[in-house]
Coordinates of C-alpha atoms in Angstrom, one line a residue:
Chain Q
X1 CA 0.0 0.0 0.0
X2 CA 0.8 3.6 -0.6
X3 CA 3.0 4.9 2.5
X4 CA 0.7 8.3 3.0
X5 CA -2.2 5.5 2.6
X6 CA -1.7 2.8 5.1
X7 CA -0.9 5.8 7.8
X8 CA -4.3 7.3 7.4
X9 CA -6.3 4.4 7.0
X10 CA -4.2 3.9 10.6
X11 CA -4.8 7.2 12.1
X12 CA -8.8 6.6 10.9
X13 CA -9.0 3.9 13.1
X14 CA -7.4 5.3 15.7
X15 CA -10.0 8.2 15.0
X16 CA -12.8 5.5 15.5
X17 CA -11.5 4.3 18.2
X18 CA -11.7 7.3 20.6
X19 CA -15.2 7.2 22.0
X20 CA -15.0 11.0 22.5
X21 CA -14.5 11.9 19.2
X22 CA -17.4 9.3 17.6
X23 CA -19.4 10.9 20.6
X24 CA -19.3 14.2 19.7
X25 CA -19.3 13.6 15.9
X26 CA -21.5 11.0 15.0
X27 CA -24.5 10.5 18.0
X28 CA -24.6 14.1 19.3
X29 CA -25.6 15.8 16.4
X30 CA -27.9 13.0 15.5
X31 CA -29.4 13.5 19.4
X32 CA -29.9 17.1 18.9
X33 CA -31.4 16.7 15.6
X34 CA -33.8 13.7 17.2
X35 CA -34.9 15.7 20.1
X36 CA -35.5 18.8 18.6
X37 CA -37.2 17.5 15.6
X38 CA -39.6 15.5 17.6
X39 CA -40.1 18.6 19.6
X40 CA -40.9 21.5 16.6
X41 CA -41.3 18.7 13.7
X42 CA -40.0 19.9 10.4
X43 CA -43.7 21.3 8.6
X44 CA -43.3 25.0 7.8
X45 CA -43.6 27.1 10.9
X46 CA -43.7 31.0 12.0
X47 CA -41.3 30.7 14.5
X48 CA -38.6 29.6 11.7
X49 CA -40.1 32.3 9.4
X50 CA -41.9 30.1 7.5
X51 CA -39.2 27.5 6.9
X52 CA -39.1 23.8 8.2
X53 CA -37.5 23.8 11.6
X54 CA -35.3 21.0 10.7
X55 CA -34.6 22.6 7.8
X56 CA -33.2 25.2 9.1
X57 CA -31.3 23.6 12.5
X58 CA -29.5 20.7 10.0
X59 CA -27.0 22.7 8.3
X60 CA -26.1 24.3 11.3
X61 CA -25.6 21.1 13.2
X62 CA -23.2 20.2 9.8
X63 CA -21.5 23.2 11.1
X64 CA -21.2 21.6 14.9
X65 CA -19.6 18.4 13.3
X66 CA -17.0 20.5 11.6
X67 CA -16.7 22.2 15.1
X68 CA -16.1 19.0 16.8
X69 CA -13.8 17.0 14.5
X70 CA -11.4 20.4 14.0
X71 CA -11.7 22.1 16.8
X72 CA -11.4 19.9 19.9
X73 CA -10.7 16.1 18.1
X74 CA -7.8 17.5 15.8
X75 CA -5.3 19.7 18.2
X76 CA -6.0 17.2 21.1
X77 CA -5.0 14.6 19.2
X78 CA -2.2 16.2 17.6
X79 CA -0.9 18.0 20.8
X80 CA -1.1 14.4 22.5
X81 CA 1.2 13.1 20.2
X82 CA 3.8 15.4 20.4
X83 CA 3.9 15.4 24.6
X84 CA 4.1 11.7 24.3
X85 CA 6.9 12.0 22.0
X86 CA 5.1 9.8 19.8
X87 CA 6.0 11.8 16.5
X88 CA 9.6 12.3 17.9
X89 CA 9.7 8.3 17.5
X90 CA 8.5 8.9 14.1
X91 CA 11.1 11.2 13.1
X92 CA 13.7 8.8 13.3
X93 CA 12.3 6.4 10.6
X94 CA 11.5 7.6 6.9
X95 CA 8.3 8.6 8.1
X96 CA 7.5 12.0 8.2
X97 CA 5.7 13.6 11.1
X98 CA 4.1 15.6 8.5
X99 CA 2.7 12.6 6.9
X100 CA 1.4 12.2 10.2
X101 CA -0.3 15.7 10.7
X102 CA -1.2 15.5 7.1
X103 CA -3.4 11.7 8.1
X104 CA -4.9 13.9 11.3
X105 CA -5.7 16.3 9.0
X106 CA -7.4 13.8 6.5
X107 CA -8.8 10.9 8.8
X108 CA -11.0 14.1 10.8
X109 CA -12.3 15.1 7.7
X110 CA -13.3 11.9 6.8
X111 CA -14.8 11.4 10.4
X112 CA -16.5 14.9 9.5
X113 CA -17.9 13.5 6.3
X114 CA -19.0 10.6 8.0
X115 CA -20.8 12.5 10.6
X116 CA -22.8 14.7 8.1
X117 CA -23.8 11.8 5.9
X118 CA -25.1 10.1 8.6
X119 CA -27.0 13.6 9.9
X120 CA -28.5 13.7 6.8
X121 CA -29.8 10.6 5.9
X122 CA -31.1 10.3 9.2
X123 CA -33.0 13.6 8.7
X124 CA -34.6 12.6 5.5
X125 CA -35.6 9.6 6.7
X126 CA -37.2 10.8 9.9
X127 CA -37.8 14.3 9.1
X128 CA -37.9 14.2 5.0
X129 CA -35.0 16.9 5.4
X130 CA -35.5 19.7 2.2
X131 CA -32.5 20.8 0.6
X132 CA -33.3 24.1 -1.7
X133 CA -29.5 25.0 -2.7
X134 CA -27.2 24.3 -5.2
X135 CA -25.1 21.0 -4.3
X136 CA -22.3 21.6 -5.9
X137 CA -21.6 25.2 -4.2
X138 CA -23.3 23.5 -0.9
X139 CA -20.6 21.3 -1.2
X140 CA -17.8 23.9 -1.9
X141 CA -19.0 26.5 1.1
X142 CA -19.2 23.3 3.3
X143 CA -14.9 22.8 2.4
X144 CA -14.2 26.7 2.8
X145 CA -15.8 26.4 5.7
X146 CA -14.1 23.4 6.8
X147 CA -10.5 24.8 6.0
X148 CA -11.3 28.1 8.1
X149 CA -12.5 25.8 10.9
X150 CA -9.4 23.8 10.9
X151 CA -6.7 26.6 10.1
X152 CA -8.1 27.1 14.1
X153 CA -7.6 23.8 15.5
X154 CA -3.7 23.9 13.5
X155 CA -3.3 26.9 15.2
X156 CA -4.3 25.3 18.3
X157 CA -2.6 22.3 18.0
X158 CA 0.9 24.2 17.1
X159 CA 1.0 26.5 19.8
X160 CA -0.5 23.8 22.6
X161 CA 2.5 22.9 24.9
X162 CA 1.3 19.8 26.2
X163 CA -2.5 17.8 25.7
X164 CA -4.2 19.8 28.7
X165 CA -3.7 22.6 27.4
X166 CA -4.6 21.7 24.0
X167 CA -8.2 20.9 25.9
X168 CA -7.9 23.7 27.5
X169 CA -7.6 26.0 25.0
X170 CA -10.1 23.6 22.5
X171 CA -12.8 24.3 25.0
X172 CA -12.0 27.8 25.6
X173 CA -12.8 28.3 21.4
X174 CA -15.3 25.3 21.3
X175 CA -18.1 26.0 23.9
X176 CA -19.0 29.3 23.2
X177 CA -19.0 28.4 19.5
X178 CA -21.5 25.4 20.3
X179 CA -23.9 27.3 21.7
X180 CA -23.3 31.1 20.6
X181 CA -23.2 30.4 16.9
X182 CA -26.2 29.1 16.3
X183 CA -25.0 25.9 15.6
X184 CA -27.3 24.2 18.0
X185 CA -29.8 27.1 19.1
X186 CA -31.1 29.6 16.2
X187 CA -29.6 32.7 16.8
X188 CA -32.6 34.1 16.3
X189 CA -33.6 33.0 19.7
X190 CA -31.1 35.8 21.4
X191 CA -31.6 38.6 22.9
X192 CA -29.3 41.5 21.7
X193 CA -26.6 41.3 24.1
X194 CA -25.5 37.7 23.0
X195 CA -26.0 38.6 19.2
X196 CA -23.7 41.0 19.8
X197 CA -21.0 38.2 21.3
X198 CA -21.9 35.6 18.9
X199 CA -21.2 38.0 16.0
X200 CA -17.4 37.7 17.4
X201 CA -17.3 33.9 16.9
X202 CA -16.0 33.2 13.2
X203 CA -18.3 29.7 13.5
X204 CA -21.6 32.3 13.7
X205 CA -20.5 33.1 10.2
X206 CA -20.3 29.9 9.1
X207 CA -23.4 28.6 9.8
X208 CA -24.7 32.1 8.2
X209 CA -23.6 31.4 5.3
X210 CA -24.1 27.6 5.1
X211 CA -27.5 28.2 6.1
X212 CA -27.9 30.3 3.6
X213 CA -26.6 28.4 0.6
X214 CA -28.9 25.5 2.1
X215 CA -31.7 27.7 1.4
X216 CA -30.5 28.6 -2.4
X217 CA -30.1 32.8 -1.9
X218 CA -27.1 34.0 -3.8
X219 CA -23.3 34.1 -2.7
X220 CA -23.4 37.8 -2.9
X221 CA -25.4 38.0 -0.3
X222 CA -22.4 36.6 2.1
X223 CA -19.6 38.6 1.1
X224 CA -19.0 39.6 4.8
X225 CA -19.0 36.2 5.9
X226 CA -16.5 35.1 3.1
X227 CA -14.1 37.5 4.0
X228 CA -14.6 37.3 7.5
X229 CA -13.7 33.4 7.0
X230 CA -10.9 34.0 4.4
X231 CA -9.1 36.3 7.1
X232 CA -9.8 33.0 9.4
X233 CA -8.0 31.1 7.3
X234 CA -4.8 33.5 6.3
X235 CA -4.2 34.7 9.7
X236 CA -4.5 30.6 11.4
X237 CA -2.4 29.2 9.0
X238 CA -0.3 31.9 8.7
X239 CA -0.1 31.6 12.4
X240 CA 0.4 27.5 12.8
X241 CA 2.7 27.6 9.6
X242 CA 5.1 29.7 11.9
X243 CA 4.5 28.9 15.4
X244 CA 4.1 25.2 14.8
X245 CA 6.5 23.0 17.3
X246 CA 7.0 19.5 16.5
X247 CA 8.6 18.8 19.9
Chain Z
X1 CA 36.1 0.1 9.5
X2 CA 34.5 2.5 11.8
X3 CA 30.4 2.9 11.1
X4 CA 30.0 5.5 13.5
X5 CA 32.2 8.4 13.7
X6 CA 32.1 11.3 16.6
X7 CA 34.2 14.2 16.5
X8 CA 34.4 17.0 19.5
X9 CA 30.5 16.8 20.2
X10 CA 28.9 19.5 22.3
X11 CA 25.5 20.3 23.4
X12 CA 24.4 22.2 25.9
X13 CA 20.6 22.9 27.0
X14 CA 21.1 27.0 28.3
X15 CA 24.0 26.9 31.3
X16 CA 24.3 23.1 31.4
X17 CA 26.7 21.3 29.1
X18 CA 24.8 17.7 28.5
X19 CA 27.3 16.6 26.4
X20 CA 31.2 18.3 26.5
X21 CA 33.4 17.7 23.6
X22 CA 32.9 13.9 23.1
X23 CA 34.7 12.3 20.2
X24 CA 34.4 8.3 19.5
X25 CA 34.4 5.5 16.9
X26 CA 32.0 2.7 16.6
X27 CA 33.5 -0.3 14.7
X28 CA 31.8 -2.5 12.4
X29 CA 29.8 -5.3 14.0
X30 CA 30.5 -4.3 18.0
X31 CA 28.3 -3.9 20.5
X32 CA 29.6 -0.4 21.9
X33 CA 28.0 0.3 25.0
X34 CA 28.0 3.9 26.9
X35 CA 27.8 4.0 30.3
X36 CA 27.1 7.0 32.7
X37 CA 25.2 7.2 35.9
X38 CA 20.7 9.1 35.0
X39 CA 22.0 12.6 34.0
X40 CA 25.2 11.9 32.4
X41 CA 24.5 12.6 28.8
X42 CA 24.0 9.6 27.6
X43 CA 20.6 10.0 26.0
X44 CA 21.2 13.6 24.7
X45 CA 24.6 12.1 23.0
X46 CA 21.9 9.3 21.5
X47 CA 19.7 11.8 20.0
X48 CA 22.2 14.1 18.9
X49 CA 24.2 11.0 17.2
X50 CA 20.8 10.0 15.8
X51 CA 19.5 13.6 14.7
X52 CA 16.8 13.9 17.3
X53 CA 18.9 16.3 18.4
X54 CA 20.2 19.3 16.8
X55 CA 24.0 20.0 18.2
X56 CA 25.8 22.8 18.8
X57 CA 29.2 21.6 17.8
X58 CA 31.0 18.9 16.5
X59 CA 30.0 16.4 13.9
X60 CA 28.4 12.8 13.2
X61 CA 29.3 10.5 10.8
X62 CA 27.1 6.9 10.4
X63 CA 28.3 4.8 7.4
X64 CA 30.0 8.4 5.7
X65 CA 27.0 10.2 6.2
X66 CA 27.0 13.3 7.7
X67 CA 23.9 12.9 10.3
X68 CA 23.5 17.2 9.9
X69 CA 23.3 17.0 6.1
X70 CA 21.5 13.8 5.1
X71 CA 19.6 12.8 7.8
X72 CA 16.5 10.9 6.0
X73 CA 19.1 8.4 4.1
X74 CA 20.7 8.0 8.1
X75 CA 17.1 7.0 8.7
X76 CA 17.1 4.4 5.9
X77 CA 20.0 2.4 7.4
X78 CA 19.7 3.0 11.2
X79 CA 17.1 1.2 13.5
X80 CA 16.7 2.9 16.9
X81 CA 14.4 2.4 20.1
X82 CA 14.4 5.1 22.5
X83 CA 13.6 5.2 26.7
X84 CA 10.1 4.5 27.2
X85 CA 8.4 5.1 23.8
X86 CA 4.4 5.4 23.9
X87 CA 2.8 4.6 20.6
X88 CA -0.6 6.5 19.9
X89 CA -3.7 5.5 21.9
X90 CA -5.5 2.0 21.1
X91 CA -3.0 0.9 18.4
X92 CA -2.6 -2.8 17.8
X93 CA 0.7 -4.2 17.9
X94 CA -0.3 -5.2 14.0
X95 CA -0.7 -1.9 13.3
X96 CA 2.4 -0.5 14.4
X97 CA 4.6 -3.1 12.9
X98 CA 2.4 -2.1 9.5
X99 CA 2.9 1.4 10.0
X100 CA 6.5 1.1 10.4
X101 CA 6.8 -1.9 7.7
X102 CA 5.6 0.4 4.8
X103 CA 8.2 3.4 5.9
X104 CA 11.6 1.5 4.9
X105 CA 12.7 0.6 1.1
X106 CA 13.7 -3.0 2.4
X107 CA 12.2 -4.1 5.3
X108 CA 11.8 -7.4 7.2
X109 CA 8.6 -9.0 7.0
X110 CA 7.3 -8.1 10.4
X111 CA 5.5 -11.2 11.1
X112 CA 9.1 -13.2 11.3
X113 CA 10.1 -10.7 13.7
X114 CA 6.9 -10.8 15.5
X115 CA 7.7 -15.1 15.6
X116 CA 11.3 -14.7 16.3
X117 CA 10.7 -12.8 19.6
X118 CA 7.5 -14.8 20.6
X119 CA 4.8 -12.2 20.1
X120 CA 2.4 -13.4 17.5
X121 CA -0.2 -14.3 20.0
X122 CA -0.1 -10.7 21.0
X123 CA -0.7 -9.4 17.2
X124 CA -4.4 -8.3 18.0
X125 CA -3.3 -6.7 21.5
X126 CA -3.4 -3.1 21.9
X127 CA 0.2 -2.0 22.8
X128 CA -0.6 -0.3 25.9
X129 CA -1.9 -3.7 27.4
X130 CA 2.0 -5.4 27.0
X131 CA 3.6 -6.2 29.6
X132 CA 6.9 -4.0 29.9
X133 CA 9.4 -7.2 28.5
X134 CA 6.8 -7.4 25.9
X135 CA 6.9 -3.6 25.4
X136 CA 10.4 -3.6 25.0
X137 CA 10.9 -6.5 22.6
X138 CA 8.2 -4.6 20.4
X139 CA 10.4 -1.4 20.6
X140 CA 13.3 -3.6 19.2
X141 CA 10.9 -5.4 16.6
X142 CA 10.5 -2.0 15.4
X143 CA 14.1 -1.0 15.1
X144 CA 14.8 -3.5 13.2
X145 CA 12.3 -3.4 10.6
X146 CA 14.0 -1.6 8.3
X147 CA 16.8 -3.9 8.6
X148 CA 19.3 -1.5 9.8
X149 CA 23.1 -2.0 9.5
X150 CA 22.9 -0.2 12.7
X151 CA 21.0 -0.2 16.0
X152 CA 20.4 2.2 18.9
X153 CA 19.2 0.9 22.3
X154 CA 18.7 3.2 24.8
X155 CA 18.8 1.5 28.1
X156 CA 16.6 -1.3 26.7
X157 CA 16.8 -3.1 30.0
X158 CA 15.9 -0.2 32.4
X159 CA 13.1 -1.6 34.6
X160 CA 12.5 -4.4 33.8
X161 CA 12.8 -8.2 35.3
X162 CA 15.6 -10.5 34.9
X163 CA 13.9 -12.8 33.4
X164 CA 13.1 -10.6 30.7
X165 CA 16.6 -8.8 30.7
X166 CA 18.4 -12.0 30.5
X167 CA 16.0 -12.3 27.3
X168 CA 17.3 -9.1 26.0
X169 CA 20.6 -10.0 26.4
X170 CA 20.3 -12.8 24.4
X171 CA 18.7 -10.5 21.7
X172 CA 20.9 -7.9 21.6
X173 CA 24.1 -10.6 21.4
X174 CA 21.9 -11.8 18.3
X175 CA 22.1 -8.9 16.5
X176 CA 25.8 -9.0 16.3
X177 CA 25.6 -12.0 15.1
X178 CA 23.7 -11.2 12.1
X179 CA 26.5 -8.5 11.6
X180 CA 24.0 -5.3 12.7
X181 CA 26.3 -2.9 14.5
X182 CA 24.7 -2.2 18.2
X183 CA 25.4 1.2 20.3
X184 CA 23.7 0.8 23.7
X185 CA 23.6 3.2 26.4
X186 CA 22.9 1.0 30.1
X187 CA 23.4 2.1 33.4
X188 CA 23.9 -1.3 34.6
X189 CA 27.8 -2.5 34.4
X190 CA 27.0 -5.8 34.7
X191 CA 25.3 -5.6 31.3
X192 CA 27.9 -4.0 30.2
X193 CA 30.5 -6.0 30.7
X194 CA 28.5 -9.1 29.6
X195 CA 27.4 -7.7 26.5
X196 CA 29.7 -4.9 25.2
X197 CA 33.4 -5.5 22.8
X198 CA 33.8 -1.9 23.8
X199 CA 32.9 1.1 25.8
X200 CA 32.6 4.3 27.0
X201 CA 32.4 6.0 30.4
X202 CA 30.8 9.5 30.7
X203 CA 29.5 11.3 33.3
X204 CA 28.4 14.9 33.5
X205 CA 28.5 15.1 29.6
X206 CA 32.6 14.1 29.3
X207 CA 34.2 11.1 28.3
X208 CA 35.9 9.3 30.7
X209 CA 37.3 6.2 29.6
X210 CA 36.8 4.4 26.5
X211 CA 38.0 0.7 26.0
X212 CA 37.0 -2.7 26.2
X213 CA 36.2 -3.4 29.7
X214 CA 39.4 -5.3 31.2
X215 CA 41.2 -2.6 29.8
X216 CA 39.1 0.1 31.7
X217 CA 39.4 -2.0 34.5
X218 CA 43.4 -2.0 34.9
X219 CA 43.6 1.6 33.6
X220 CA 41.5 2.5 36.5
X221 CA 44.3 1.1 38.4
X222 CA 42.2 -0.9 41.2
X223 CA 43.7 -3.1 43.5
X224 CA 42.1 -6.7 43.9
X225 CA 42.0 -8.1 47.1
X226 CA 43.3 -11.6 47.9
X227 CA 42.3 -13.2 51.3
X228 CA 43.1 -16.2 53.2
X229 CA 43.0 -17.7 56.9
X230 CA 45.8 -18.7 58.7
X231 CA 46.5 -19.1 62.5
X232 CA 50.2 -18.3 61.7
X233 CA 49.9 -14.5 62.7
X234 CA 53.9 -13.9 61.6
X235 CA 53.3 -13.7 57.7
X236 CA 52.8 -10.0 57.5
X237 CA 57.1 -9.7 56.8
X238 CA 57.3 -12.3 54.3
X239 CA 54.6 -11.3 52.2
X240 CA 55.8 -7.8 51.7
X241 CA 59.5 -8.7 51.4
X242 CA 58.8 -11.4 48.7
X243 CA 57.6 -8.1 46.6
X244 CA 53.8 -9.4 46.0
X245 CA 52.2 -6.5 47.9
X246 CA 53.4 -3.5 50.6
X247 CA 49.8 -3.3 51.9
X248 CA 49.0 -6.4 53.7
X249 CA 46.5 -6.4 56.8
X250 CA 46.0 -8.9 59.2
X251 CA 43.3 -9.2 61.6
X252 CA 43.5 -11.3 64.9
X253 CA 40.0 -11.7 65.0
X254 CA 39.4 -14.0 62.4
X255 CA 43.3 -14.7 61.7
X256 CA 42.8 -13.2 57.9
X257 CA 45.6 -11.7 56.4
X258 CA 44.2 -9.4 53.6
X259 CA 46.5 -8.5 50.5
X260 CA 46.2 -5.5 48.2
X261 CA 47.5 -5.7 45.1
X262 CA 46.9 -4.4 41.4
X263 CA 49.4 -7.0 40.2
X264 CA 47.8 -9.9 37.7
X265 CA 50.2 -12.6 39.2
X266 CA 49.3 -11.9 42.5
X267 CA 47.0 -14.9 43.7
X268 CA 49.6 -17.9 41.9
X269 CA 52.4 -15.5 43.9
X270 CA 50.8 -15.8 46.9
X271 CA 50.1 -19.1 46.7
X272 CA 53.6 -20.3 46.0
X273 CA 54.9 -18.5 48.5
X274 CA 52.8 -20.0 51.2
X275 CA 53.2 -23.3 49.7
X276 CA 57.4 -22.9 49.7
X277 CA 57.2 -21.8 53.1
X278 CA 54.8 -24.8 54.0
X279 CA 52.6 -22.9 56.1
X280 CA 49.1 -24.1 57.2
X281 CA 46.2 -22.2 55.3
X282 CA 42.6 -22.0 54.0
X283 CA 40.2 -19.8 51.5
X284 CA 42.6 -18.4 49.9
X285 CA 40.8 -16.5 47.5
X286 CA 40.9 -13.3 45.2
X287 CA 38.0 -11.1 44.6
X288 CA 39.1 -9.0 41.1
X289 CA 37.9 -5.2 40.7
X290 CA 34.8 -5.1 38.7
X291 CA 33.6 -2.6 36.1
X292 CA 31.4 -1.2 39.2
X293 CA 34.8 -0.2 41.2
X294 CA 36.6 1.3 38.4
X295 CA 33.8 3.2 36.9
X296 CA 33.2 4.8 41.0
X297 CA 37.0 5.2 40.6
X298 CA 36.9 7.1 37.1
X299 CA 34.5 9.4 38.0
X300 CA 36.2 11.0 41.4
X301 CA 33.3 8.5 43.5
X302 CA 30.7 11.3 43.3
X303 CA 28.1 9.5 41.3
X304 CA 25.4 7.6 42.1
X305 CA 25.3 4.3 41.1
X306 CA 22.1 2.0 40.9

């Protein structure tokens, strides 16, 4: 097998293996989706402005998952290995320990993948989920959006001295973004105060602008998210390209 | 022909100077083994040899290589396990051999290595459930993968039962057979002097000594001690007029005369003498300076040894 191959299909595993991480990515989601969509159903409502409420809460819970998998699953893993000197072990054999970043990097967004496909086949099944976008630019957004969310967890996991305070800092970004972002409350919900902090978080953005490619309106209408994103993105990588320590 | 060549190597982390000037040769096919008391240098001179660590001065030649410039084609022909290596989370023990399998060019099938040190009924295991023998024959399963001219040990045998070091031992003296250099670093000297052709002293980051061991031991200049039990209390002249030894103790107590001396010969001298003179005696006995009392010697006695 290919060399970069066999050490992600490894590092998947791993992935797999870490209850956390299939926790948070796979059966949460799927929870909140369950419970809320037994609780407002997804028939057009007022309260959602007319919309299904599923239909509107999904793409934001595709925005959790990427949350999950690149904010808190991705550094802690990565910031584990390097206390434990496991990719010091690796730099002494051909290996690379960016091949091993690199199948971090990869085997989360597969996990991420998974966790939306299963999101979404759940919700047409249970919920006969309506999708009024364009897929092909769904699925674009959905990457940008993923790259901007992991540039964050690669700054993390750079900078990070040792795992706790990886998880320190993971929850520090994480937790308000769950529940300030609209990711699993609509934002509409808040009063003005916590708009006002939620605006800060670069995931509220995201799930803006997911949400509304879900809904079919026109990428012009996002400019400020894009760029707000795209800075995301420069200024993390820029960051982690510098600051990153392997040891 | 030397495989490994060290020349003035230097590394110091901010004030302290881990390792001071060090220059050394590994041959072709030795085992080489560094000793040191925790602390000496021995590790840091491990990683800087094997480009873990960067150095500040000096350089490192393995098989004409210089370790600064080509580093990744070192890793192609060395085989290393270092001090208590973790492995990621929940990987198998397949899995890591795989992982490691697909890095080298040439590599061993892992599976004979896996047979050859009695692990394949641990294949399916997760690695954090070995035991620590088991641990540590993985780590060398690993190092020798690639099937490296060359192999690093880093105090394999630290911690663990002697059962399982005995095991090692036999390992490691099996590598040299199948012609793979082996650099060791052990703080145990009996190891050392059962396993290594050659080695090194150092302690606080300077080399002290380096020879093979009975060498090291009559540099250090130790005196062995020859006993024996006689009621004749009268020998005390004889002994040091015959030239064997000036330093002769007797004690009344126990009618042992003790003789100190750094002379090989000195235990047939001894004898003949007593026998020539026909005197009446028992136990006569030798006990020779061991690595332990010249390496307490070398290094001024202020080092701890375990």
């Amino acid at each position: 097998m290919n060399k970069r191959l066999m050490i992600i299909s490894i590092e998947f595993k791993l992935l797999l293996r870490n209850y956390m991480n299939m926790f948070f990515a796979l059966f949460f989601p799927v929870m909140m989706l369950l419970l809320f969509g037994e609780m407002y159903g997804n028939e057009p409502s007022e309260f959602f402005n007319g919309r299904g409420g599923m239909d509107v809460m999904v793409p934001s819970y595709i925005c959790m998952i990427v949350a999950v998998t690149g904010i808190m699953s991705l550094p802690l893993t990565v910031a584990q290995y390097r206390e434990r000197k496991i990719l010091k072990r690796f730099k002494a054999t051909p290996i690379k320990q960016s091949d091993i970043l690199l199948a971090q990097i990869i085997s989360n967004l597969l996990l991420t993948l998974v966790g939306i496909g299963l999101l979404l086949t759940i919700g047409k099944i249970r919920f006969n989920l309506h999708f009024y976008g364009n897929p092909i630019l769904a699925i674009i957004v959905l990457l940008f959006i993923i790259l901007s969310v992991f540039a964050i967890g690669l700054l993390v996991s750079g900078v990070a001295s040792n795992g706790k305070s990886a998880t320190a800092i993971s929850y520090i970004i994480y937790f308000p973004m769950l529940f300030l972002s609209g990711a699993t409350m609509p934002i509409e919900m808040f009063p003005a105060s916590l708009k006002k902090i939620s605006n800060v978080l670069p995931l509220t953005h995201a799930v803006k602008l997911f949400k509304g490619i879900w809904f079919g309106e026109s990428l012009f209408d996002f400019t400020k998210e894009i760029v707000i994103l795209l800075i995301v993105i420069i200024v993390c990588m820029t960051l982690a390209i510098k600051m990153f320590k392997w040891e | 022909m030397n495989v490994i060549e060290i020349s003035n190597l230097s590394k110091s982390y901010k004030k302290l100077k881990a390792v001071n000037n060090i220059s050394l040769s590994i041959k072709q096919g030795e085992i080489f083994g560094m000793l040191g008391p925790n602390g000496a240098g021995k590790t840091t001179t491990i990683e800087c040899v094997t480009g873990l660590k960067d150095y500040d001065s000096g350089s490192v030649h393995i098989h004409g290589i210089d370790v600064k410039k080509e580093l990744q084609k070192v890793y192609e022909i060395i085989g290393l396990q270092l001090q208590e290596t973790i492995y990621q989370d929940k990987i198998k023990v397949s899995e890591i051999c795989q992982l490691f399998h697909n890095a080298y060019k040439n590599p061993i099938p892992y599976i004979d290595l896996i047979q050859r040190f009695g692990l394949e009924f641990k294949l399916n295991s997760y690695v954090q459930k070995l035991s620590g023998g088991q641990r540590q024959k993985l780590s060398i399963i690993l190092a020798l993968i690639g099937n490296p001219k060359l192999v690093f040990l880093d105090e394999l045998t630290t911690g663990l039962d002697p059962e399982a070091r005995r095991d090692m031992w036999a390992i490691i003296k099996g590598l040299r057979d199948e012609g793979r250099t082996v650099f060791m670093t052990t703080h145990y000297m009996e190891e050392a002097e059962y396993l290594c052709d050659r080695i090194c002293l150092i302690n606080n980051g300077e080399l002290i000594a380096c020879d093979n061991v009975q060498s090291i031991i009559s540099q250090s200049g130790i005196e062995s001690e020859i006993t024996f039990i006689s009621k004749n209390n009268d020998l005390k002249q004889s002994i040091v007029e015959s030239g064997i030894s000036s330093n002769v103790i007797y004690n009344a107590l126990n009618n042992t005369y003790t003789i100190y001396s750094a002379e090989d010969k000195c235990i047939a001298r001894t004898a003949l003498l007593l026998e020539s003179m026909g005197i009446d005696y028992s136990k006569l006995s030798i006990k020779r300076s061991t690595l332990d009392d010249a390496f307490i010697k070398l290094t001024g006695g202020n080092c701890k040894n375990e």
